[in-house]
Protein backbone atom coordinates (compact mmCIF):
# COMPACT_ATOMS: atom_id res chain seq x y z
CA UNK A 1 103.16 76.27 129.43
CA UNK A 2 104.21 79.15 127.04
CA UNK A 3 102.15 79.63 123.60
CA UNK A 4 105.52 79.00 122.30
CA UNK A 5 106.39 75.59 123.11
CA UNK A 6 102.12 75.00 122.85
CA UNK A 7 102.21 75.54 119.09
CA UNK A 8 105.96 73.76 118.42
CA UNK A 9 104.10 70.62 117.94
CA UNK A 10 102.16 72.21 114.65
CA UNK A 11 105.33 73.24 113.15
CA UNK A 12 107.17 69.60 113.39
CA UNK A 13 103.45 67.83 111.98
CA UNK A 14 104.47 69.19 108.40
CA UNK A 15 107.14 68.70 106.39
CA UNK A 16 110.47 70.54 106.43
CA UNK A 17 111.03 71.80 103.32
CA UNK A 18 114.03 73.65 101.60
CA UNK A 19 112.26 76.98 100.40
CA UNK A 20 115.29 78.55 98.42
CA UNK A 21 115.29 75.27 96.03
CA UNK A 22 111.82 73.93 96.08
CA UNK A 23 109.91 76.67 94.93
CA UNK A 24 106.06 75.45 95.37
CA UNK A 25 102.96 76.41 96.61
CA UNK A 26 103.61 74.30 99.56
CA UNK A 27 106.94 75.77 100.10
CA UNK A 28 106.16 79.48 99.82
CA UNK A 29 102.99 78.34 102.63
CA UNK A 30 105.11 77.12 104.90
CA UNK A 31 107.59 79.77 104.61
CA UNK A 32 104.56 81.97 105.35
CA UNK A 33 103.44 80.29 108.24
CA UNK A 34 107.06 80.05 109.67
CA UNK A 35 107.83 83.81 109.13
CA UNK A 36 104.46 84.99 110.55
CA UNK A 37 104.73 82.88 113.58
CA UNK A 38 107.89 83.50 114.45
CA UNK A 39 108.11 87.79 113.56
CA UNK A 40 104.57 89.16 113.79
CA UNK A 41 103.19 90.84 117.12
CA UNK A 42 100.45 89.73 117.28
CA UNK A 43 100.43 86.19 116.53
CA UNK A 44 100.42 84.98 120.44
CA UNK A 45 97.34 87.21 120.89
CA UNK A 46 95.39 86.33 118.77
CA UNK A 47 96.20 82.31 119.43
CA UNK A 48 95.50 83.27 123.07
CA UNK A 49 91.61 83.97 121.78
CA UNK A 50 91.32 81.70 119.08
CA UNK A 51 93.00 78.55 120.63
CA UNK A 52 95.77 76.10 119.32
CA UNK A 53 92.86 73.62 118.07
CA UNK A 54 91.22 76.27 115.49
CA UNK A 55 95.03 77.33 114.55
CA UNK A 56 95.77 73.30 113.86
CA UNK A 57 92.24 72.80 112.11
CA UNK A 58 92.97 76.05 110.09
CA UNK A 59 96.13 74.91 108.90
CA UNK A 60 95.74 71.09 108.15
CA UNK A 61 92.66 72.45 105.78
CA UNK A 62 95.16 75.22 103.68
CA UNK A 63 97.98 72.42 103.72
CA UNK A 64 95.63 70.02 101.51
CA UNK A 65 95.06 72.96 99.21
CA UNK A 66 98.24 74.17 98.60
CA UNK A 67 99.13 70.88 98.06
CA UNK A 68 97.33 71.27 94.66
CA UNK A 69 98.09 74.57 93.50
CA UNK A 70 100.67 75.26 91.09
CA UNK A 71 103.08 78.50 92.61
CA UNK A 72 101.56 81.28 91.12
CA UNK A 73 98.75 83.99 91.74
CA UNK A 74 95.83 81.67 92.48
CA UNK A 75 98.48 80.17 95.27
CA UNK A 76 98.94 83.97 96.65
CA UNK A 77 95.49 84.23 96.82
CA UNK A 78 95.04 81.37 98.60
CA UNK A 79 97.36 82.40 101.17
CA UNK A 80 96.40 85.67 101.55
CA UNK A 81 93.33 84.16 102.99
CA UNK A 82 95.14 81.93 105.17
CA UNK A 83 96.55 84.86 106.89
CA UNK A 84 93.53 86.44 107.49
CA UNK A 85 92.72 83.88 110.48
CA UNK A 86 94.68 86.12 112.60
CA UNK A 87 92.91 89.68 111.31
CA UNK A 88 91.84 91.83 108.36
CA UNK A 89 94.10 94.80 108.70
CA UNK A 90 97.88 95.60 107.95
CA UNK A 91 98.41 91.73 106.91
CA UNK A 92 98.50 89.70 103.76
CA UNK A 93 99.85 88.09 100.77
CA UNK A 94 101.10 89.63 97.44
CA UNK A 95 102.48 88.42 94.43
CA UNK A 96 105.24 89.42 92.83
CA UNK A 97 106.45 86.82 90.27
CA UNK A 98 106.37 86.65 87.00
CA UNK A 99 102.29 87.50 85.55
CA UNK A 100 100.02 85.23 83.13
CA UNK A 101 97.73 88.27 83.71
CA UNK A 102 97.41 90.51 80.74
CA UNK A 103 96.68 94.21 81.56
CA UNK A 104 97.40 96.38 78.74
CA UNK A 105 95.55 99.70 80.43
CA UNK A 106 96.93 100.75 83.54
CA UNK A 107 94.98 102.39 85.82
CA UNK A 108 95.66 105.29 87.18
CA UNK A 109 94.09 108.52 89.76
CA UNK A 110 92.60 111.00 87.96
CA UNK A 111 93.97 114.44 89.38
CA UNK A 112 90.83 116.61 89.92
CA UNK A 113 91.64 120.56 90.77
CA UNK A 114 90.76 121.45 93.81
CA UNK A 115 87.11 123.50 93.49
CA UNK A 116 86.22 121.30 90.50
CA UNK A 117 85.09 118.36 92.48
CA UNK A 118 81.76 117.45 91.24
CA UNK A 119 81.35 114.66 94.08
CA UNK A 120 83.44 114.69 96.82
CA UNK A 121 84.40 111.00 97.49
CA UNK A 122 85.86 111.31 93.78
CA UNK A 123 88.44 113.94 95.14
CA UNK A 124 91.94 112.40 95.14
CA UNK A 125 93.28 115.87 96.71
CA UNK A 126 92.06 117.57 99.98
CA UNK A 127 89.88 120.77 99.09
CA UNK A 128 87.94 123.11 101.06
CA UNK A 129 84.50 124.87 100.60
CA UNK A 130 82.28 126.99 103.13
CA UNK A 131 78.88 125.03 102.29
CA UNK A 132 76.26 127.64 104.44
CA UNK A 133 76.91 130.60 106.09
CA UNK A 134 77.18 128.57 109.49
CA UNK A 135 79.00 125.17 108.30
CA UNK A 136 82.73 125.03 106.71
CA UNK A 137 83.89 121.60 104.80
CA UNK A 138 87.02 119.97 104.31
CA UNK A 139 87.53 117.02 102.47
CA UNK A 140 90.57 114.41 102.87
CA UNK A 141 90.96 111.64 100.77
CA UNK A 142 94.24 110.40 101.82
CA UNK A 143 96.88 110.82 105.29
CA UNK A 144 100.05 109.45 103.06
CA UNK A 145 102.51 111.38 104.31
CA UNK A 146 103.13 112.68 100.46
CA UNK A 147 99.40 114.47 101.04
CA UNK A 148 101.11 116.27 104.17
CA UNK A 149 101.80 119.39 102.70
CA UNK A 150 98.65 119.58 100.95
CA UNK A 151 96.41 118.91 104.31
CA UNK A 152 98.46 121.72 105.78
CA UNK A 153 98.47 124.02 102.77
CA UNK A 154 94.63 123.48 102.42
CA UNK A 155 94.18 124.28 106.36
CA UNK A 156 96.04 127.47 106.29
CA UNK A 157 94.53 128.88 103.07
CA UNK A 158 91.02 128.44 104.85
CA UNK A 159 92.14 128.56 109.03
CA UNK A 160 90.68 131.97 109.37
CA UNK A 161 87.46 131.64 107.94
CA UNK A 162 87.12 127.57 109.60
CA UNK A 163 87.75 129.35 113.43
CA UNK A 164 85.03 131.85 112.36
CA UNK A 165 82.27 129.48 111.50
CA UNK A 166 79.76 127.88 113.89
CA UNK A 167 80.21 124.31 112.06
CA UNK A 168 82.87 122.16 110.67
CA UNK A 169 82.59 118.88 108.93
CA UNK A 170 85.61 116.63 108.21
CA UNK A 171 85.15 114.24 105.79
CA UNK A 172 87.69 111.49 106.08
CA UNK A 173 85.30 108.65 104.10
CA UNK A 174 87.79 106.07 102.04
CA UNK A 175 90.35 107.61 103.91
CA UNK A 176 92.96 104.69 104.43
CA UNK A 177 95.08 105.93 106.38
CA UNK A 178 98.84 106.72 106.03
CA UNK A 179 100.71 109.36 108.24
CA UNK A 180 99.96 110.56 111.85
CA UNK A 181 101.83 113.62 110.86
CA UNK A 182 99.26 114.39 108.10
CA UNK A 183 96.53 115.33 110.60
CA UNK A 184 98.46 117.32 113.23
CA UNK A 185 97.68 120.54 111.43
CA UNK A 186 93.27 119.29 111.65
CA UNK A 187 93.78 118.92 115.97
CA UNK A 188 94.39 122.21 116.82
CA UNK A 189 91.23 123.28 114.90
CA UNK A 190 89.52 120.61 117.63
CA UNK A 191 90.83 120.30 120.37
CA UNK A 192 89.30 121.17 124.02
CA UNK A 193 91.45 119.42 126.29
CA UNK A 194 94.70 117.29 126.56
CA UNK A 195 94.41 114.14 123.71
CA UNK A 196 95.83 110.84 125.02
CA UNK A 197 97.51 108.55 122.86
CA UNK A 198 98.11 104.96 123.89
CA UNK A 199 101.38 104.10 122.64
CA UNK A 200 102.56 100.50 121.41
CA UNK A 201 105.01 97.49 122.08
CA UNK A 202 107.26 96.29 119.19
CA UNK A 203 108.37 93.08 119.05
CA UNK A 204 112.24 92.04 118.94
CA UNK A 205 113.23 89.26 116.39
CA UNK A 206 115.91 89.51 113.94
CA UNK A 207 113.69 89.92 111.13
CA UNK A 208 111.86 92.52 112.50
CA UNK A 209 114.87 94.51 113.77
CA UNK A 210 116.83 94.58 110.50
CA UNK A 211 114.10 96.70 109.38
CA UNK A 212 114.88 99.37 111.84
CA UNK A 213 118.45 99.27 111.43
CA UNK A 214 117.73 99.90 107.15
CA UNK A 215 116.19 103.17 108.67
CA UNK A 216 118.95 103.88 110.22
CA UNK A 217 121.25 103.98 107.46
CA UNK A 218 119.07 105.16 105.34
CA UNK A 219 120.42 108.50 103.37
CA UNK A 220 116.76 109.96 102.97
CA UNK A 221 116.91 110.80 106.90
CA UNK A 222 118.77 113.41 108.71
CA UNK A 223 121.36 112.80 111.17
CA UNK A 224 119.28 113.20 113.81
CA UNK A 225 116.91 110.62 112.83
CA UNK A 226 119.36 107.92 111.80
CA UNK A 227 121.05 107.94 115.31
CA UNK A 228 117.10 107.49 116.72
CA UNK A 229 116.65 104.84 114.91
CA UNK A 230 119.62 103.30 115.64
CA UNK A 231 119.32 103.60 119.45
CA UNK A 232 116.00 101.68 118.72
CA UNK A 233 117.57 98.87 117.07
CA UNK A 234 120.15 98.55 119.37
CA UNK A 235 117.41 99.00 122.41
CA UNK A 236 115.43 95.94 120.43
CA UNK A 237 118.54 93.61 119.83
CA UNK A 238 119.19 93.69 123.61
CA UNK A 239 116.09 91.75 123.69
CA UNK A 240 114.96 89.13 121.31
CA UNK A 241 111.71 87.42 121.94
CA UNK A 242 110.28 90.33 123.97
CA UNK A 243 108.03 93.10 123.21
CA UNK A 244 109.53 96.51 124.20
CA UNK A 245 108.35 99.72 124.88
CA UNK A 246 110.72 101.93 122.77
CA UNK A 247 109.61 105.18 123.72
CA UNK A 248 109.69 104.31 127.63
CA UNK A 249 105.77 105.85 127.34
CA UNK A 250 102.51 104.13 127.59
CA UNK A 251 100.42 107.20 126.93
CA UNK A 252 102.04 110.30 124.98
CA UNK A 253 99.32 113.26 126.39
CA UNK A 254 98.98 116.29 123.75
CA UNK A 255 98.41 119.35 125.39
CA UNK A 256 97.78 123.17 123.82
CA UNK A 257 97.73 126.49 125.01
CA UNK A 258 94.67 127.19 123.33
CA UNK A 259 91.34 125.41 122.55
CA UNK A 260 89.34 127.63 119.95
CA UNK A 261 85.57 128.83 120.82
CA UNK A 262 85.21 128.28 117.01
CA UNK A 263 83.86 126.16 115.10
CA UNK A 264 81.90 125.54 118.33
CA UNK A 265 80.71 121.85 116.90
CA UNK A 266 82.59 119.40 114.58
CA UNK A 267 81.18 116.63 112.52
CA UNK A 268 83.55 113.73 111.20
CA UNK A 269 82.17 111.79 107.94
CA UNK A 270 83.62 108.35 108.61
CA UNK A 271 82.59 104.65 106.79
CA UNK A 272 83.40 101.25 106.35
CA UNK A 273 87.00 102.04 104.42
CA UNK A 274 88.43 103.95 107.21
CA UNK A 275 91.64 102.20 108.96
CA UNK A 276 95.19 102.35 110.35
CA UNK A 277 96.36 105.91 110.57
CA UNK A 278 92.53 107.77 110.00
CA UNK A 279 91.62 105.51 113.19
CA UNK A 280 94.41 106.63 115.55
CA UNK A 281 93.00 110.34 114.29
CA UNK A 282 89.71 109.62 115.09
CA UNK A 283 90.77 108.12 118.89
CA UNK A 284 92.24 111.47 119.05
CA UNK A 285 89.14 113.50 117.54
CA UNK A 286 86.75 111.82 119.93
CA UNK A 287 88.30 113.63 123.03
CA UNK A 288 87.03 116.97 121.72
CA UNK A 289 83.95 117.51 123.41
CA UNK A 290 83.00 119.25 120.15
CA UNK A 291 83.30 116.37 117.69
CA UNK A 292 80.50 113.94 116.88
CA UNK A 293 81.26 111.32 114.43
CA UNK A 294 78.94 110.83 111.35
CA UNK A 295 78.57 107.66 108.83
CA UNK A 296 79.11 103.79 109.49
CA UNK A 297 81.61 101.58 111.54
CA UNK A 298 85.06 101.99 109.99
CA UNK A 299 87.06 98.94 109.33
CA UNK A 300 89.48 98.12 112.36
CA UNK A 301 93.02 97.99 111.56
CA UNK A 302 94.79 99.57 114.39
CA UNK A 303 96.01 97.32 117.02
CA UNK A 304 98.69 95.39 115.19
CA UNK A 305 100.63 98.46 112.85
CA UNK A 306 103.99 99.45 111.49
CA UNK A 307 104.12 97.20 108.88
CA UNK A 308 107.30 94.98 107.83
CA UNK A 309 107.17 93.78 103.67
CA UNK A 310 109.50 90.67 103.53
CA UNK A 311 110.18 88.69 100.03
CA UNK A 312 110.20 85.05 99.89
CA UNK A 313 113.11 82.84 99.28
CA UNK A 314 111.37 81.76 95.81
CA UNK A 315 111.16 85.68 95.40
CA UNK A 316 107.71 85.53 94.13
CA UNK A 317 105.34 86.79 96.84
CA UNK A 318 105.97 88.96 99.59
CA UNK A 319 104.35 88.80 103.04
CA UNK A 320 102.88 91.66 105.10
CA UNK A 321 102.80 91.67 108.94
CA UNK A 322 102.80 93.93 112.09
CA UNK A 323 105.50 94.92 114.17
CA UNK A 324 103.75 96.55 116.69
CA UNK A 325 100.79 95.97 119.02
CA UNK A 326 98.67 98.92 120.57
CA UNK A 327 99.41 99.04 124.97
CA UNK A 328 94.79 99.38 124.32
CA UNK A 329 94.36 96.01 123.88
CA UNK A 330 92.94 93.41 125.34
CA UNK A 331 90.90 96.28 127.22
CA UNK A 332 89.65 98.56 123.57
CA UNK A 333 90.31 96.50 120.94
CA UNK A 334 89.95 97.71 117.54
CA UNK A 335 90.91 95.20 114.65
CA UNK A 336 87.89 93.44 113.23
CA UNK A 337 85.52 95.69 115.46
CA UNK A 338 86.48 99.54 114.10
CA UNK A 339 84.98 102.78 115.76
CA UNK A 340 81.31 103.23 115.54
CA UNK A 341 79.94 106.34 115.20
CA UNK A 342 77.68 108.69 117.03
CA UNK A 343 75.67 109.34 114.80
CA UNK A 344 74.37 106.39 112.14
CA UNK A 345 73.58 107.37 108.61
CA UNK A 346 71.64 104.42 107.51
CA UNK A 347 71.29 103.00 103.09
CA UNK A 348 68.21 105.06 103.01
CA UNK A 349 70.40 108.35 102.85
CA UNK A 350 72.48 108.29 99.51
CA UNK A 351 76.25 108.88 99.79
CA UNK A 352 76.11 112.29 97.75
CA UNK A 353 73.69 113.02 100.49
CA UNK A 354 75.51 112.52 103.72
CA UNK A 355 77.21 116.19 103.71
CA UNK A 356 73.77 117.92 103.55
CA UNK A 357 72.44 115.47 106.37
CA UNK A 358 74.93 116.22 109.05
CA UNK A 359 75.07 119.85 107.82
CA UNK A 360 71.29 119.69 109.06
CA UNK A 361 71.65 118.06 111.97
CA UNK A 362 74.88 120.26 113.50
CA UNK A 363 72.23 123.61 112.44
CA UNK A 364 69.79 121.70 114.63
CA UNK A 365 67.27 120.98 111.40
């Protein structure tokens, strides 16, 4: 019997309620729950590993509670961890109504020039510095594709002396991700062979397909683009309740006419804040046969991506969920598990400390 028709009787248990009119905690959790189930990809998989039992038990137990909150930013919260049965990464629960919270100071990202950095995980821009005659740095924060130009502009200032230096550390720590275009201009500078990149189903609903035909009306894209975007919509609303390939590719291989003999080894700085987009360039990264990766686990949000932002009918909280899921899984999963490194750098070594450390160890100190 279909997962589907498995979890139907959950749905009738509670109570039906009109969201649009009855603006409560309970009603904003069951729109949740409804909107989740019914839209995000990878809902079915994960109830395929967790079991309908654990789903029912999980839900009965936030019903109770949200049966006495009052709908506002403690009930958000509440269902922000509901959603997190399913996974930690590109998911959740926001709230957008009106605030009892009083926050006079704003905060906001302190612009640092690039060669003032004091401490590099305080850098909020990409900058680059030759640390040793034999090892070349670069530091980036951030892969939003608004930091694209920067990346690049960073890259070419310094390509000449980076392909004419033994070593090369990337430092992507509390890098969150953002853009795959914001790395391509880092792969040439490590790359050995052809780079395989597992592609991803999206999942047709009308919810989620609205979304891509927005992008293609959308004045802020060319031509070109709209009329992609609407051949994918149009591609997805030929099948609703189906997962679809829309680039008719399971792997996309990246190949190059040249793989530099310099810098002949490449360390990548990675922790526990890396995710989504800095993941997918570290899949990549770890094909080089000249790229060791340095630091802790990062945080696993990969398999379920492309996120979809949809308001409630109350119009106080908005829900985040995937539209995709990664053709890697169930064989390399990576949500809730990460990428480990080659290389640990354990609590004994300070933070401040971990550029020096795998400086040393790529100089064979």
């Amino acid at each position: 019997m279909k997962i589907s028709v498995l979890f139907l009787w959950i749905l009738v248990s509670l109570p039906i309620l009109n969201f649009a009119q009855n603006c409560t905690c309970e009603s904003n959790f069951l729109w949740v729950k409804k909107t989740f189930e019914e839209n995000d990809a990878g809902f079915q998989y994960i109830i395929s590993k967790r079991g309908l039992d654990a789903y029912a038990l999980h839900n009965a137990l936030y019903l109770e509670k949200v049966k006495k909150l009052p709908n506002n930013q403690e009930c958000a919260r509440l269902l922000n961890q509901w959603v997190r049965f399913f996974r930690n990464g590109h998911i959740g629960v926001n709230y957008v109504g009106k605030t009892t919270e009083v926050n006079n100071q704003a905060t906001k990202k302190t612009e640092q020039p690039i060669g003032e950095v004091q401490n590099p995980l305080n850098a909020t821009k990409p900058f680059f510095e030759k640390i040793n005659e034999s090892t070349a740095y670069i530091r980036v924060p951030d892969f939003e594709i608004t930091e694209k130009d920067a990346i690049d502009s960073v890259i070419l200032a310094n390509r000449k002396i980076i392909l004419s230096t033994e070593n090369f550390i990337i430092d992507v720590r509390n890098n969150p991700g953002g853009s795959d275009a914001s790395y391509s201009s880092l792969i040439p500078l490590l790359y050995t062979q052809p780079i395989r990149t597992v592609g991803a189903l999206f999942y047709s609903t009308d919810l989620n397909n609205q979304r891509m035909l927005e992008l293609s009306q959308n004045p802020d894209f060319d031509e070109e683009s709209k009329q992609t975007f609407k051949k994918y919509y149009e591609k997805l609303a030929a099948h609703k309740g189906e997962y679809i390939d829309l680039f008719d590719k399971k792997v996309n291989i990246t190949k190059q006419d040249t793989a530099y003999p310099y810098p002949k080894n490449i360390g990548i700085l990675i922790n526990e804040n890396n995710g989504s987009t800095t993941e997918q360039f570290l899949l990549s990264a770890m094909q080089s046969k000249k790229v060791k990766l340095y630091g802790r686990t990062t945080k696993g949000m990969l398999d379920i991506s492309n996120v979809n932002i949809v308001t409630s009918p109350c119009g106080d909280i908005e829900l985040y969920y995937g539209l995709s899921k990664s053709f890697r899984i169930p064989e390399f999963p990576v949500d809730d598990i990460g990428l480990r490194p080659d290389v640990f750098i354990d609590k004994t070594i300070d933070a401040n400390e971990w550029i020096n450390f795998v400086s040393d160890h790529l100089n064979g100190k």
